[in-house]
Coordinates of C-alpha atoms (C1' of nucleotides) in Angstrom, one line a residue:
Chain A
M1 CA -20.4 -10.7 -20.3
F2 CA -17.7 -10.0 -22.8
H3 CA -14.0 -10.8 -22.5
V4 CA -12.8 -8.4 -25.1
S5 CA -9.5 -6.7 -24.4
L6 CA -9.8 -5.0 -21.1
I7 CA -7.0 -2.9 -20.0
P8 CA -4.0 -5.1 -19.5
I9 CA -3.6 -5.2 -15.7
R10 CA -0.3 -6.9 -15.7
S11 CA 1.5 -9.6 -17.6
G12 CA -0.7 -12.1 -15.9
S13 CA -0.8 -14.7 -18.6
A14 CA 1.2 -15.5 -21.6
S15 CA 0.6 -12.3 -23.6
G16 CA 2.6 -10.5 -26.1
S17 CA 4.6 -12.1 -28.9
G18 CA 5.7 -15.7 -29.0
Q19 CA 5.1 -18.4 -26.4
E20 CA 6.1 -18.3 -22.8
R21 CA 8.8 -20.8 -21.9
R22 CA 7.7 -23.8 -19.9
D23 CA 9.9 -23.2 -16.9
A24 CA 8.8 -19.6 -16.9
A25 CA 5.2 -20.6 -16.8
R26 CA 5.8 -23.2 -14.1
N27 CA 7.6 -20.6 -12.0
R28 CA 4.9 -18.1 -12.5
E29 CA 2.4 -20.5 -11.1
L30 CA 4.7 -21.5 -8.3
L31 CA 5.1 -17.8 -7.4
L32 CA 1.5 -16.9 -7.4
C33 CA 0.6 -19.9 -5.4
A34 CA 3.3 -19.2 -2.8
A35 CA 2.3 -15.6 -2.7
R36 CA -1.3 -16.4 -1.9
Q37 CA -0.1 -18.8 0.8
L38 CA 2.1 -16.2 2.4
I39 CA -0.6 -13.6 2.4
E40 CA -2.9 -16.0 4.1
E41 CA -0.2 -16.7 6.7
C42 CA 1.3 -13.2 7.3
G43 CA -1.1 -10.8 5.6
A44 CA -0.3 -8.7 2.5
D45 CA 2.0 -6.4 4.5
G46 CA 3.9 -9.3 5.9
L47 CA 4.9 -10.6 2.5
T48 CA 8.4 -9.9 1.5
M49 CA 10.0 -10.6 -1.8
D50 CA 12.7 -12.8 -0.1
K51 CA 10.2 -14.9 1.7
L52 CA 8.3 -15.3 -1.5
A53 CA 11.3 -16.4 -3.5
E54 CA 12.3 -18.9 -0.9
R55 CA 8.8 -20.3 -0.5
A56 CA 8.4 -20.7 -4.2
G57 CA 11.9 -22.3 -4.4
V58 CA 13.2 -19.8 -7.0
G59 CA 15.8 -17.1 -7.0
K60 CA 15.0 -13.5 -6.1
G61 CA 15.8 -12.3 -9.6
T62 CA 13.1 -14.5 -11.0
V63 CA 10.5 -12.8 -8.8
F64 CA 11.5 -9.4 -9.9
R65 CA 11.8 -10.4 -13.6
R66 CA 8.2 -11.7 -13.4
F67 CA 6.5 -8.9 -11.6
G68 CA 8.8 -5.9 -11.8
S69 CA 8.2 -4.8 -8.3
R70 CA 6.3 -5.6 -5.1
A71 CA 3.5 -3.5 -6.3
G72 CA 3.4 -5.3 -9.6
L73 CA 3.1 -8.6 -7.8
M74 CA 0.2 -7.3 -5.8
M75 CA -1.5 -6.0 -9.0
T76 CA -1.1 -9.4 -10.6
L77 CA -2.8 -11.0 -7.5
L78 CA -5.6 -8.5 -7.9
S79 CA -5.9 -8.8 -11.7
D80 CA -8.8 -11.1 -11.7
A81 CA -10.9 -9.0 -9.4
E82 CA -9.8 -5.9 -11.2
A83 CA -10.8 -7.3 -14.6
E84 CA -14.1 -8.3 -13.2
F85 CA -14.8 -4.8 -11.8
Q86 CA -13.7 -3.2 -15.1
G87 CA -16.0 -5.5 -16.9
R88 CA -18.9 -4.5 -14.7
F89 CA -18.5 -0.8 -15.0
M90 CA -17.8 -0.8 -18.7
F91 CA -20.1 -3.5 -20.0
G92 CA -22.2 -4.7 -17.1
P93 CA -25.8 -3.9 -16.2
P94 CA -26.9 -0.4 -14.9
P95 CA -26.6 1.5 -12.8
L96 CA -22.9 0.7 -12.8
G97 CA -22.7 -0.2 -16.5
P98 CA -24.1 1.8 -19.4
G99 CA -27.8 2.5 -19.6
A100 CA -28.2 4.6 -16.4
P101 CA -27.9 8.4 -16.2
P102 CA -24.3 9.5 -15.7
L103 CA -24.8 10.7 -12.1
E104 CA -26.3 7.3 -11.2
R105 CA -23.3 5.6 -12.7
L106 CA -20.9 7.9 -10.9
I107 CA -22.6 7.0 -7.6
A108 CA -22.5 3.3 -8.4
F109 CA -18.9 3.5 -9.5
G110 CA -17.8 5.0 -6.1
A111 CA -19.8 2.4 -4.2
G112 CA -18.3 -0.4 -6.3
R113 CA -14.8 0.9 -5.8
I114 CA -15.4 1.4 -2.0
G115 CA -16.5 -2.2 -1.8
Y116 CA -13.6 -3.4 -3.8
V117 CA -11.1 -1.6 -1.7
L118 CA -12.6 -2.7 1.6
E119 CA -12.7 -6.3 0.3
Y120 CA -9.1 -6.5 -0.7
G121 CA -7.8 -4.1 1.9
D122 CA -4.1 -4.2 2.4
L123 CA -3.6 -5.9 -1.0
A124 CA -5.2 -3.0 -2.8
R125 CA -3.1 -0.6 -0.7
A126 CA 0.1 -2.5 -1.4
A127 CA -0.7 -2.5 -5.1
D128 CA -1.0 1.3 -5.1
H129 CA 2.2 1.6 -3.2
S130 CA 4.4 1.9 -6.2
V131 CA 6.9 4.6 -5.2
Y132 CA 6.6 6.5 -8.4
N133 CA 3.8 7.0 -11.0
K134 CA 1.2 5.1 -9.1
F135 CA -1.1 7.4 -11.1
E136 CA 0.0 6.1 -14.5
V137 CA -0.8 2.4 -13.8
P138 CA -3.2 1.3 -16.6
A139 CA -6.0 0.5 -14.3
A140 CA -5.8 3.9 -12.5
V141 CA -5.7 5.7 -15.9
L142 CA -8.8 3.8 -16.9
W143 CA -10.7 4.7 -13.7
H144 CA -9.7 8.3 -14.2
R145 CA -10.9 8.3 -17.8
H146 CA -14.1 6.7 -16.8
I147 CA -14.9 9.3 -14.1
E148 CA -13.9 12.1 -16.5
H149 CA -16.2 10.7 -19.2
L150 CA -19.1 10.4 -16.8
L151 CA -18.6 14.0 -15.6
R152 CA -18.7 15.2 -19.2
A153 CA -21.8 13.1 -19.9
A154 CA -23.4 14.6 -16.9
G155 CA -22.9 18.1 -18.3
F156 CA -19.9 19.1 -16.2
D157 CA -17.8 21.2 -18.4
A158 CA -15.4 23.0 -16.1
D159 CA -12.1 21.0 -16.3
P160 CA -13.4 17.5 -16.0
W161 CA -9.9 16.1 -16.0
L162 CA -8.9 17.8 -12.8
M163 CA -12.2 17.2 -11.2
A164 CA -11.8 13.5 -12.0
M165 CA -8.5 13.6 -10.3
S166 CA -10.1 15.1 -7.2
L167 CA -12.8 12.4 -7.2
S168 CA -10.2 9.7 -7.7
A169 CA -8.3 11.0 -4.7
T170 CA -11.4 10.4 -2.5
L171 CA -11.4 6.8 -3.5
D172 CA -7.7 6.3 -2.7
P173 CA -7.3 2.9 -0.9
E174 CA -5.0 4.4 1.7
R175 CA -7.5 7.0 2.7
L176 CA -10.5 4.8 2.6
L177 CA -8.9 2.1 4.7
H178 CA -7.6 4.7 7.2
A179 CA -11.1 6.1 7.7
V180 CA -12.6 2.6 8.2
R181 CA -9.9 1.1 10.3
V182 CA -8.7 4.0 12.4
H183 CA -11.9 6.0 12.7
G184 CA -14.4 3.3 12.4
V185 CA -16.3 4.8 9.5
S186 CA -18.8 2.4 8.1
P187 CA -18.9 1.5 4.4
E188 CA -22.4 2.9 4.2
R189 CA -21.2 6.2 5.5
L190 CA -18.4 6.3 2.9
E191 CA -20.9 5.6 0.1
E192 CA -23.3 8.2 1.3
S193 CA -20.6 10.8 1.5
W194 CA -19.4 9.9 -2.0
R195 CA -23.0 10.3 -3.2
Q196 CA -23.2 13.7 -1.7
L197 CA -19.9 14.7 -3.2
V198 CA -20.6 13.7 -6.8
T199 CA -24.2 14.8 -6.7
R200 CA -23.1 18.3 -5.6
V201 CA -20.2 18.4 -8.0
V202 CA -22.3 17.4 -11.0
G203 CA -24.7 19.9 -9.6
S204 CA -28.1 20.9 -10.8
A205 CA -26.7 20.7 -14.3
E206 CA -29.4 19.3 -16.5
G207 CA -28.7 15.7 -15.4
G208 CA -27.2 14.4 -18.6
I209 CA -28.4 11.8 -20.9
P210 CA -28.5 8.1 -20.1
E211 CA -26.1 6.1 -22.2
Chain B
M1 CA 0.6 38.4 14.2
F2 CA 0.4 36.2 17.3
H3 CA 2.7 33.5 18.3
V4 CA 0.3 31.8 20.5
S5 CA 0.6 28.0 20.7
L6 CA 0.2 26.8 17.2
I7 CA 0.0 23.1 16.6
P8 CA 3.5 21.7 17.4
I9 CA 4.9 20.8 14.1
R10 CA 7.9 18.9 15.5
S11 CA 10.3 19.2 18.3
G12 CA 11.9 22.1 16.5
S13 CA 13.3 23.9 19.5
A14 CA 14.0 23.1 23.1
S15 CA 10.5 22.3 24.2
G16 CA 9.2 20.1 26.9
S17 CA 10.5 19.9 30.4
G18 CA 14.0 21.0 31.5
Q19 CA 16.8 22.2 29.3
E20 CA 18.2 20.6 26.2
R21 CA 21.7 19.5 26.7
R22 CA 24.5 21.5 25.0
D23 CA 25.8 18.8 22.8
A24 CA 22.3 17.9 21.7
A25 CA 21.5 21.4 20.7
R26 CA 24.8 21.7 18.9
N27 CA 24.1 18.5 17.0
R28 CA 20.6 19.6 16.1
E29 CA 21.9 22.7 14.4
L30 CA 24.7 20.8 12.7
L31 CA 22.1 18.4 11.3
L32 CA 19.6 21.0 10.1
C33 CA 22.4 22.9 8.5
A34 CA 23.8 19.8 6.8
A35 CA 20.4 18.8 5.7
R36 CA 19.7 22.1 3.9
Q37 CA 23.1 21.8 2.3
L38 CA 22.4 18.3 1.0
I39 CA 19.0 19.3 -0.3
E40 CA 20.5 22.1 -2.2
E41 CA 23.1 19.7 -3.7
C42 CA 21.0 16.6 -4.3
G43 CA 17.4 17.7 -4.0
A44 CA 15.1 16.4 -1.3
D45 CA 14.8 13.0 -2.8
G46 CA 18.5 12.7 -3.0
L47 CA 19.0 13.2 0.8
T48 CA 19.7 10.0 2.6
M49 CA 20.0 9.6 6.3
D50 CA 23.5 8.1 6.0
K51 CA 24.7 11.0 3.9
L52 CA 23.2 13.4 6.4
A53 CA 24.9 11.8 9.4
E54 CA 28.2 11.7 7.7
R55 CA 27.9 15.3 6.5
A56 CA 27.0 16.5 9.9
G57 CA 29.7 14.5 11.5
V58 CA 27.5 12.6 13.8
G59 CA 26.3 9.0 14.2
K60 CA 23.3 7.7 12.4
G61 CA 21.6 7.0 15.7
T62 CA 21.7 10.6 16.5
V63 CA 19.9 11.6 13.4
F64 CA 17.0 9.2 14.1
R65 CA 16.8 10.1 17.8
R66 CA 16.5 13.7 16.8
F67 CA 13.9 13.4 14.0
G68 CA 12.4 10.0 14.5
S69 CA 12.3 9.3 10.8
R70 CA 13.1 10.7 7.4
A71 CA 9.6 12.2 7.2
G72 CA 10.1 13.8 10.6
L73 CA 13.3 15.4 9.4
M74 CA 11.5 16.8 6.4
M75 CA 8.7 18.2 8.6
T76 CA 11.2 19.9 10.8
L77 CA 12.7 21.5 7.8
L78 CA 9.3 22.7 6.8
S79 CA 8.2 23.7 10.3
D80 CA 8.8 27.4 9.8
A81 CA 6.9 27.6 6.6
E82 CA 4.2 25.4 8.1
A83 CA 3.8 27.6 11.2
E84 CA 3.6 30.7 9.0
F85 CA 0.8 29.1 6.9
Q86 CA -1.0 28.0 10.0
G87 CA -0.8 31.5 11.4
R88 CA -2.2 33.0 8.2
F89 CA -5.3 30.8 8.0
M90 CA -6.0 30.8 11.7
F91 CA -5.3 34.4 12.7
G92 CA -4.3 36.3 9.5
P93 CA -6.3 38.7 7.4
P94 CA -9.3 37.6 5.3
P95 CA -10.1 36.0 3.0
L96 CA -7.7 33.3 4.3
G97 CA -8.1 34.3 7.9
P98 CA -11.3 34.9 9.9
G99 CA -13.6 37.6 8.8
A100 CA -14.6 36.4 5.3
P101 CA -17.5 34.1 4.5
P102 CA -16.7 30.4 5.0
L103 CA -16.8 29.6 1.3
E104 CA -14.3 32.4 0.5
R105 CA -12.1 31.1 3.3
L106 CA -12.2 27.6 1.9
I107 CA -11.3 28.8 -1.6
A108 CA -8.4 30.8 -0.1
F109 CA -7.3 27.9 1.9
G110 CA -7.0 25.6 -1.1
A111 CA -5.2 28.3 -3.0
G112 CA -2.8 28.8 -0.1
R113 CA -2.1 25.1 0.2
I114 CA -1.6 24.7 -3.5
G115 CA 1.0 27.5 -3.4
Y116 CA 2.6 26.0 -0.4
V117 CA 2.9 22.6 -2.0
L118 CA 4.2 23.9 -5.3
E119 CA 6.8 26.1 -3.5
Y120 CA 8.2 23.3 -1.4
G121 CA 7.6 20.5 -3.8
D122 CA 9.6 17.4 -3.1
L123 CA 10.1 18.5 0.5
A124 CA 6.4 18.6 1.1
R125 CA 6.0 15.2 -0.6
A126 CA 8.8 13.6 1.4
A127 CA 7.3 15.0 4.6
D128 CA 4.0 13.3 3.8
H129 CA 5.7 10.1 3.0
S130 CA 5.6 8.7 6.4
V131 CA 4.8 5.0 5.8
Y132 CA 2.0 4.8 8.3
N133 CA -0.5 7.3 9.7
K134 CA 0.5 10.2 7.6
F135 CA -3.0 11.3 8.3
E136 CA -2.4 11.6 12.0
V137 CA 0.4 14.1 11.8
P138 CA -0.6 17.1 13.9
A139 CA -0.4 19.5 11.0
A140 CA -2.6 17.2 8.8
V141 CA -5.1 16.9 11.6
L142 CA -5.3 20.7 11.9
W143 CA -5.9 21.2 8.2
H144 CA -8.6 18.6 8.3
R145 CA -10.3 20.2 11.3
H146 CA -10.1 23.6 9.7
I147 CA -11.8 22.4 6.5
E148 CA -14.4 20.6 8.5
H149 CA -15.1 23.7 10.5
L150 CA -15.4 25.9 7.5
L151 CA -17.8 23.3 5.9
R152 CA -20.0 23.4 9.0
A153 CA -19.9 27.2 9.1
A154 CA -20.9 27.3 5.5
G155 CA -24.0 25.3 6.3
F156 CA -22.8 21.9 5.1
D157 CA -24.4 19.5 7.4
A158 CA -24.0 16.1 5.8
D159 CA -21.0 14.4 7.3
P160 CA -18.5 17.3 7.2
W161 CA -15.8 15.0 8.6
L162 CA -15.8 12.7 5.6
M163 CA -16.2 15.6 3.2
A164 CA -13.2 17.3 4.7
M165 CA -11.3 14.1 4.1
S166 CA -12.3 14.1 0.4
L167 CA -11.3 17.8 0.1
S168 CA -8.0 17.1 1.8
A169 CA -7.3 14.3 -0.6
T170 CA -7.5 16.8 -3.4
L171 CA -4.8 18.8 -1.8
D172 CA -2.4 15.9 -1.4
P173 CA 1.1 17.0 -2.4
E174 CA 1.8 13.8 -4.3
R175 CA -1.3 14.3 -6.5
L176 CA -0.8 18.0 -7.0
L177 CA 2.8 17.6 -7.9
H178 CA 2.0 14.9 -10.3
A179 CA -0.6 17.0 -12.1
V180 CA 1.8 19.9 -12.4
R181 CA 5.0 18.0 -13.3
V182 CA 3.7 15.2 -15.4
H183 CA 0.7 16.7 -17.0
G184 CA 1.8 20.3 -17.1
V185 CA -1.2 21.6 -15.2
S186 CA -0.8 25.2 -14.2
P187 CA -1.3 26.4 -10.6
E188 CA -4.1 28.7 -11.8
R189 CA -6.0 25.7 -13.2
L190 CA -5.5 23.9 -9.9
E191 CA -6.9 26.8 -8.0
E192 CA -9.8 27.2 -10.3
S193 CA -10.7 23.5 -10.1
W194 CA -10.5 23.7 -6.3
R195 CA -12.8 26.7 -6.4
Q196 CA -15.3 24.8 -8.5
L197 CA -15.1 21.9 -6.2
V198 CA -15.7 23.6 -2.9
T199 CA -18.3 26.0 -4.3
R200 CA -20.3 23.1 -5.6
V201 CA -19.8 21.0 -2.5
V202 CA -20.9 23.8 -0.2
G203 CA -23.7 24.2 -2.7
S204 CA -26.5 26.7 -2.8
A205 CA -26.7 26.3 1.0
E206 CA -27.4 29.7 2.4
G207 CA -23.8 30.7 2.3
G208 CA -23.0 30.8 5.9
I209 CA -22.1 33.6 8.2
P210 CA -18.7 35.4 8.1
E211 CA -16.7 34.8 11.2
Chain C
dA1 C1' 21.3 -36.4 -32.1
dT2 C1' 23.8 -31.9 -32.1
dA3 C1' 24.8 -27.3 -32.1
dC4 C1' 23.2 -22.8 -31.3
dT5 C1' 20.8 -18.7 -29.4
dA6 C1' 17.8 -16.2 -26.8
dA7 C1' 15.5 -16.4 -22.7
dA8 C1' 15.3 -17.5 -18.0
dC9 C1' 17.7 -18.4 -13.8
dG10 C1' 19.7 -17.6 -9.0
dG11 C1' 21.8 -15.6 -5.5
dA12 C1' 25.4 -12.3 -4.2
dC13 C1' 25.4 -7.4 -3.9
dT14 C1' 23.9 -2.5 -3.2
dG15 C1' 21.6 1.2 -0.9
dC16 C1' 18.3 2.5 2.1
dG17 C1' 15.4 3.4 6.5
dG18 C1' 15.4 2.1 10.9
dT19 C1' 17.0 -0.3 15.5
dC20 C1' 20.1 -1.5 19.4
dC21 C1' 23.2 -1.2 22.9
dG22 C1' 27.7 -0.5 25.2
dG23 C1' 30.3 3.5 26.0
dT24 C1' 30.5 8.6 26.8
dT25 C1' 29.2 13.3 28.2
dT26 C1' 26.5 16.6 30.7
dA27 C1' 24.1 18.5 34.5
dT28 C1' 23.2 18.2 39.3
dA29 C1' 23.6 17.1 44.2
dT30 C1' 26.7 16.7 47.8
Chain D
dA1 C1' 36.1 18.5 43.6
dT2 C1' 33.5 14.1 43.3
dA3 C1' 29.9 11.0 42.7
dT4 C1' 25.8 9.7 40.4
dA5 C1' 22.2 9.2 37.1
dA6 C1' 20.0 10.5 33.2
dA7 C1' 20.5 11.9 28.6
dC8 C1' 23.1 11.4 24.7
dC9 C1' 26.3 9.4 21.4
dG10 C1' 28.0 6.4 17.5
dG11 C1' 28.2 2.9 14.4
dA12 C1' 27.5 -2.0 13.9
dC13 C1' 23.6 -4.4 12.7
dC14 C1' 18.9 -5.8 10.6
dG15 C1' 15.4 -6.5 7.0
dC16 C1' 13.9 -5.0 2.9
dA17 C1' 13.3 -3.7 -2.3
dG18 C1' 15.6 -3.8 -6.2
dT19 C1' 19.9 -4.7 -9.4
dC20 C1' 23.6 -7.3 -11.8
dC21 C1' 25.9 -10.8 -14.2
dG22 C1' 27.9 -15.3 -14.8
dT23 C1' 25.5 -19.8 -15.5
dT24 C1' 21.8 -22.9 -17.1
dT25 C1' 18.1 -24.3 -19.8
dA26 C1' 14.4 -24.6 -23.3
dG27 C1' 13.2 -24.3 -27.8
dT28 C1' 14.9 -24.4 -32.9
dA29 C1' 17.4 -25.2 -36.9
dT30 C1' 20.4 -28.6 -39.1

DNA sequence: ATACTAAACGGACTGCGGTCCGGTTTATAT
DNA sequence: ATATAAACCGGACCGCAGTCCGTTTAGTAT
């Protein structure tokens, strides 16, 4: 398993030019630690930026300088899991990773994403809840590109970009969680419906070449 | 064109038991009028509940008692257009209304919805932006049921409920507007991609019976 | 050690959606 | 006309995300 430059999730660690100042690093750890504590106590939805600042013993400005927004904080908290998932579908073993036929990979991608969303629940939803351009977040762009690429590889040649958007919409955390929590849909049912969807979309097109 | 009981969009007019009090009716009109003014001046996103209350010359509490929330206000503002659209796809002429084969109706439904969203833009987005259960709004439930019904009629028998959810996701105002405004996608491209999607989903299933 | 600068800090402040409750108005019954 | 109760009103109030700016601090050059 490589650790080559995945898509930068967030300024999780000392990246960019120069070093990170000591106090900044200390506060970052303090904040992340306090955030995990609070989420355990109140749930992701119960975490407020004020409580976080107070718990970590820093000013509110510091919280926002570090994470930019509430959604940014949530992304940072998810960044490990996210990087792991990215690693799996980009470099991992088939059928999720390269080596399987595109359709198989699409099916596995959806299943993986469904599992991810159900595992992290509110956290994933809160991370998506950036008021504007939640579609331009690096991770989201990567998923979109990945789906688009698999569609092309599977021989789908009618506007793969838009079709990838439609497929991404299906995997939206808010919708998935709503189906599961409000309507009691099982993860297996979600996966099966996703399988139906992508299978039919890719269609009886020749099936594409494994890669 | 019938005016039989469509799905109640919002408490648009004096519904329910008894009469609406005079002052209440007056204030409702004042508020709707002021809201339209403000949207013309500042756009839907620029409308705040405080500004609205001030402009209408009523207290803030009155605004929320009337509409419940910001999203509720937006829905009320859209209720005429919404009722008209509902009337068209439920009772209007084919291919949107009954009489055409299910697949044709599905295609027409998507096109209609795309047109609707693009026409009302931010207003439609703001109406959807109810923090919780934006999926349980009566109008949304109706669309979902309609799609599900058309899927069944078209011979799709593998979890039409979830598939309707996926298709609804594609028509989400936020996504559609993002594609158009940020990526310059044309309405025609959206419609064509929707056509591809539903055609493939319904698949080479026998095609269903016109109804 | 000292002086200097850029970065980080903190908390008061703003604007927003939404709630609450004591006072007021309207319709109805007498 | 008068009493009564329910519906309605207004605006102070709350919690929250996000911003601003005067102050402090960590590294660096001398």
